Amino acid sequence: MVKRGKCINIFEENKKNLNLYQLSILIILLITSIQIGSNSIKYAQLNDYISNNSYKQNPQEEVVNDLQDENSHTQQSNINLSKLKEVSSIIGEEKIQSIDLNSNVIEIQGYCKNIKILEKVSNLKNIKKFNIKALEKSDKSDEYFFDIEYK
C-alpha cells in the first residue's frame, strides 16, 4: 500500500493556505525586483563614472612619462662607476653599509679593520677632494666605523 503525502494544491478550496502561498510568492517577487532595480542603478552609475573619467589602457606608460619629466629637471651628475668599483674593492663590498650619491660627490659609510685601507682609497689617482667626515673605533671589536666622501 502506497501512502500519498500532502502536496501544495493551489486549486483547493481552502482559502487560508492559498492566501499564505500567494503572499509568500508576492514577497519573493518584490525582493527580486528591488534587487534587480538596485543592480541596474549601480550599473548605470559605473558606466557614467567610466565615461566621465578617462580609462587608462596602459598605466605604466604614464608613470614612466612622469618619471622622465621629473628627471629632466634634475641636475645630471658625472659619476665614474669604475672609480666607485675600485674603491669598493679596496674597502670590501661586505664592509660597506651605504653609498650616497649627491651630484658629483660620493659618500660611503661602513666598517674597516685598518685605517690604512682608507689611506689606500685617498691615494688613488682619480680621487679628488677626499674627506673623512667621521671615524670611530668600535668598543666591542677592532673595527672602525667610517664616513668618507670624495669627488
C-alpha positions as MATLAB code, in Angstrom:
seq = 'MVKRGKCINIFEENKKNLNLYQLSILIILLITSIQIGSNSIKYAQLNDYISNNSYKQNPQEEVVNDLQDENSHTQQSNINLSKLKEVSSIIGEEKIQSIDLNSNVIEIQGYCKNIKILEKVSNLKNIKKFNIKALEKSDKSDEYFFDIEYK';
ca = [
       0.000    0.000    0.000;
       1.351    3.402   -1.019;
       0.804    6.422    1.161;
       0.399    9.697   -0.559;
       1.965   12.733    1.015;
       0.332   16.094    1.204;
       1.250   18.361   -1.677;
       0.565   22.010   -2.117;
      -2.551   22.379   -4.161;
      -3.230   25.944   -5.102;
      -6.547   24.981   -6.589;
      -8.008   23.578   -3.401;
     -10.831   25.294   -1.779;
      -9.042   26.057    1.477;
      -8.555   29.799    1.045;
      -6.415   30.203    4.168;
      -3.485   28.211    2.754;
      -3.962   29.771   -0.663;
      -3.545   33.304    0.706;
      -0.309   32.359    2.521;
       1.201   30.914   -0.665;
       0.206   33.896   -2.750;
       1.577   36.256   -0.135;
       4.954   34.454    0.027;
       5.226   34.463   -3.789;
       4.469   38.204   -3.851;
       7.159   38.874   -1.229;
       9.750   36.881   -3.213;
       8.849   38.757   -6.415;
       9.073   42.080   -4.604;
      12.529   41.303   -3.192;
      13.898   40.164   -6.568;
      12.519   43.248   -8.337;
      14.145   45.525   -5.718;
      17.457   43.667   -6.154;
      17.292   43.983   -9.960;
      16.490   47.684   -9.689;
      19.363   48.416   -7.330;
      21.804   46.486   -9.545;
      20.697   48.414  -12.638;
      21.209   51.734  -10.792;
      24.730   50.666   -9.729;
      25.499   49.573  -13.295;
      24.341   52.952  -14.670;
      26.475   54.811  -12.100;
      29.508   52.706  -13.013;
      29.037   53.420  -16.723;
      28.711   57.147  -16.010;
      31.915   57.101  -13.945;
      33.839   55.266  -16.661;
      32.584   57.589  -19.398;
      33.357   60.733  -17.362;
      36.840   59.612  -16.274;
      39.367   58.555  -18.843;
      40.217   54.892  -18.535;
      43.958   54.233  -18.682;
      44.749   51.354  -21.020;
      48.411   51.135  -20.001;
      49.070   52.891  -16.660;
      52.790   52.007  -16.678;
      53.421   54.294  -19.664;
      52.102   57.274  -17.744;
      54.311   56.521  -14.733;
      57.368   56.277  -16.975;
      56.486   59.579  -18.630;
      56.091   61.259  -15.229;
      59.487   59.960  -14.132;
      61.100   61.228  -17.316;
      59.577   64.662  -16.744;
      60.906   64.762  -13.180;
      64.363   63.593  -14.242;
      64.614   66.236  -16.950;
      64.539   68.952  -14.276;
      67.176   67.394  -12.056;
      70.840   68.122  -12.307;
      72.866   65.494  -14.130;
      75.861   64.040  -12.333;
      79.004   62.610  -13.835;
      79.983   59.791  -11.510;
      82.668   57.417  -12.624;
      81.378   53.947  -11.734;
      84.737   52.325  -12.332;
      86.162   54.599   -9.605;
      83.358   53.515   -7.252;
      84.015   49.869   -8.091;
      87.728   50.318   -7.377;
      87.028   51.966   -4.006;
      84.527   49.277   -3.006;
      87.010   46.533   -3.926;
      89.683   48.138   -1.701;
      87.331   48.574    1.266;
      85.439   45.326    0.684;
      81.852   45.262   -0.553;
      80.609   43.393    2.523;
      82.008   46.130    4.803;
      80.138   48.988    3.072;
      76.832   49.882    4.708;
      75.640   52.699    2.457;
      76.622   54.666   -0.613;
      75.059   58.098   -1.171;
      75.398   59.962   -4.456;
      74.782   63.701   -4.350;
      75.513   65.484   -7.640;
      79.216   64.656   -8.161;
      80.039   63.777   -4.527;
      80.077   60.154   -3.369;
      79.616   59.414    0.328;
      80.394   55.936    1.694;
      79.691   54.626    5.202;
      80.913   51.321    6.559;
      83.387   49.422    8.711;
      87.080   48.616    8.251;
      89.660   46.868   10.413;
      92.569   49.082    9.426;
      92.878   52.804    8.840;
      95.447   52.040    6.150;
      92.579   50.927    3.916;
      91.223   54.484    3.958;
      94.714   55.783    3.172;
      94.804   53.499    0.119;
      91.495   54.973   -1.033;
      92.748   58.541   -0.550;
      95.923   57.785   -2.543;
      94.049   56.651   -5.659;
      94.900   58.906   -8.585;
      91.297   59.511   -9.712;
      90.062   60.567   -6.254;
      89.616   64.305   -5.726;
      88.683   66.122   -2.528;
      88.875   63.065   -0.266;
      87.355   63.836    3.145;
      86.903   61.665    6.223;
      83.741   63.006    7.833;
      83.668   60.531   10.727;
      85.934   57.841   12.118;
      85.028   55.973   15.310;
      86.522   52.862   16.855;
      84.034   50.250   17.956;
      84.166   49.261   21.636;
      83.248   45.631   21.036;
      85.543   44.847   18.116;
      88.706   46.101   16.474;
      86.786   47.703   13.630;
      86.467   51.370   12.759;
      83.248   52.970   11.585;
      83.981   55.457    8.813;
      82.097   58.034    6.809;
      84.066   59.300    3.821;
      83.234   61.452    0.832;
      85.114   62.190   -2.355;
      84.689   63.626   -5.804;
];
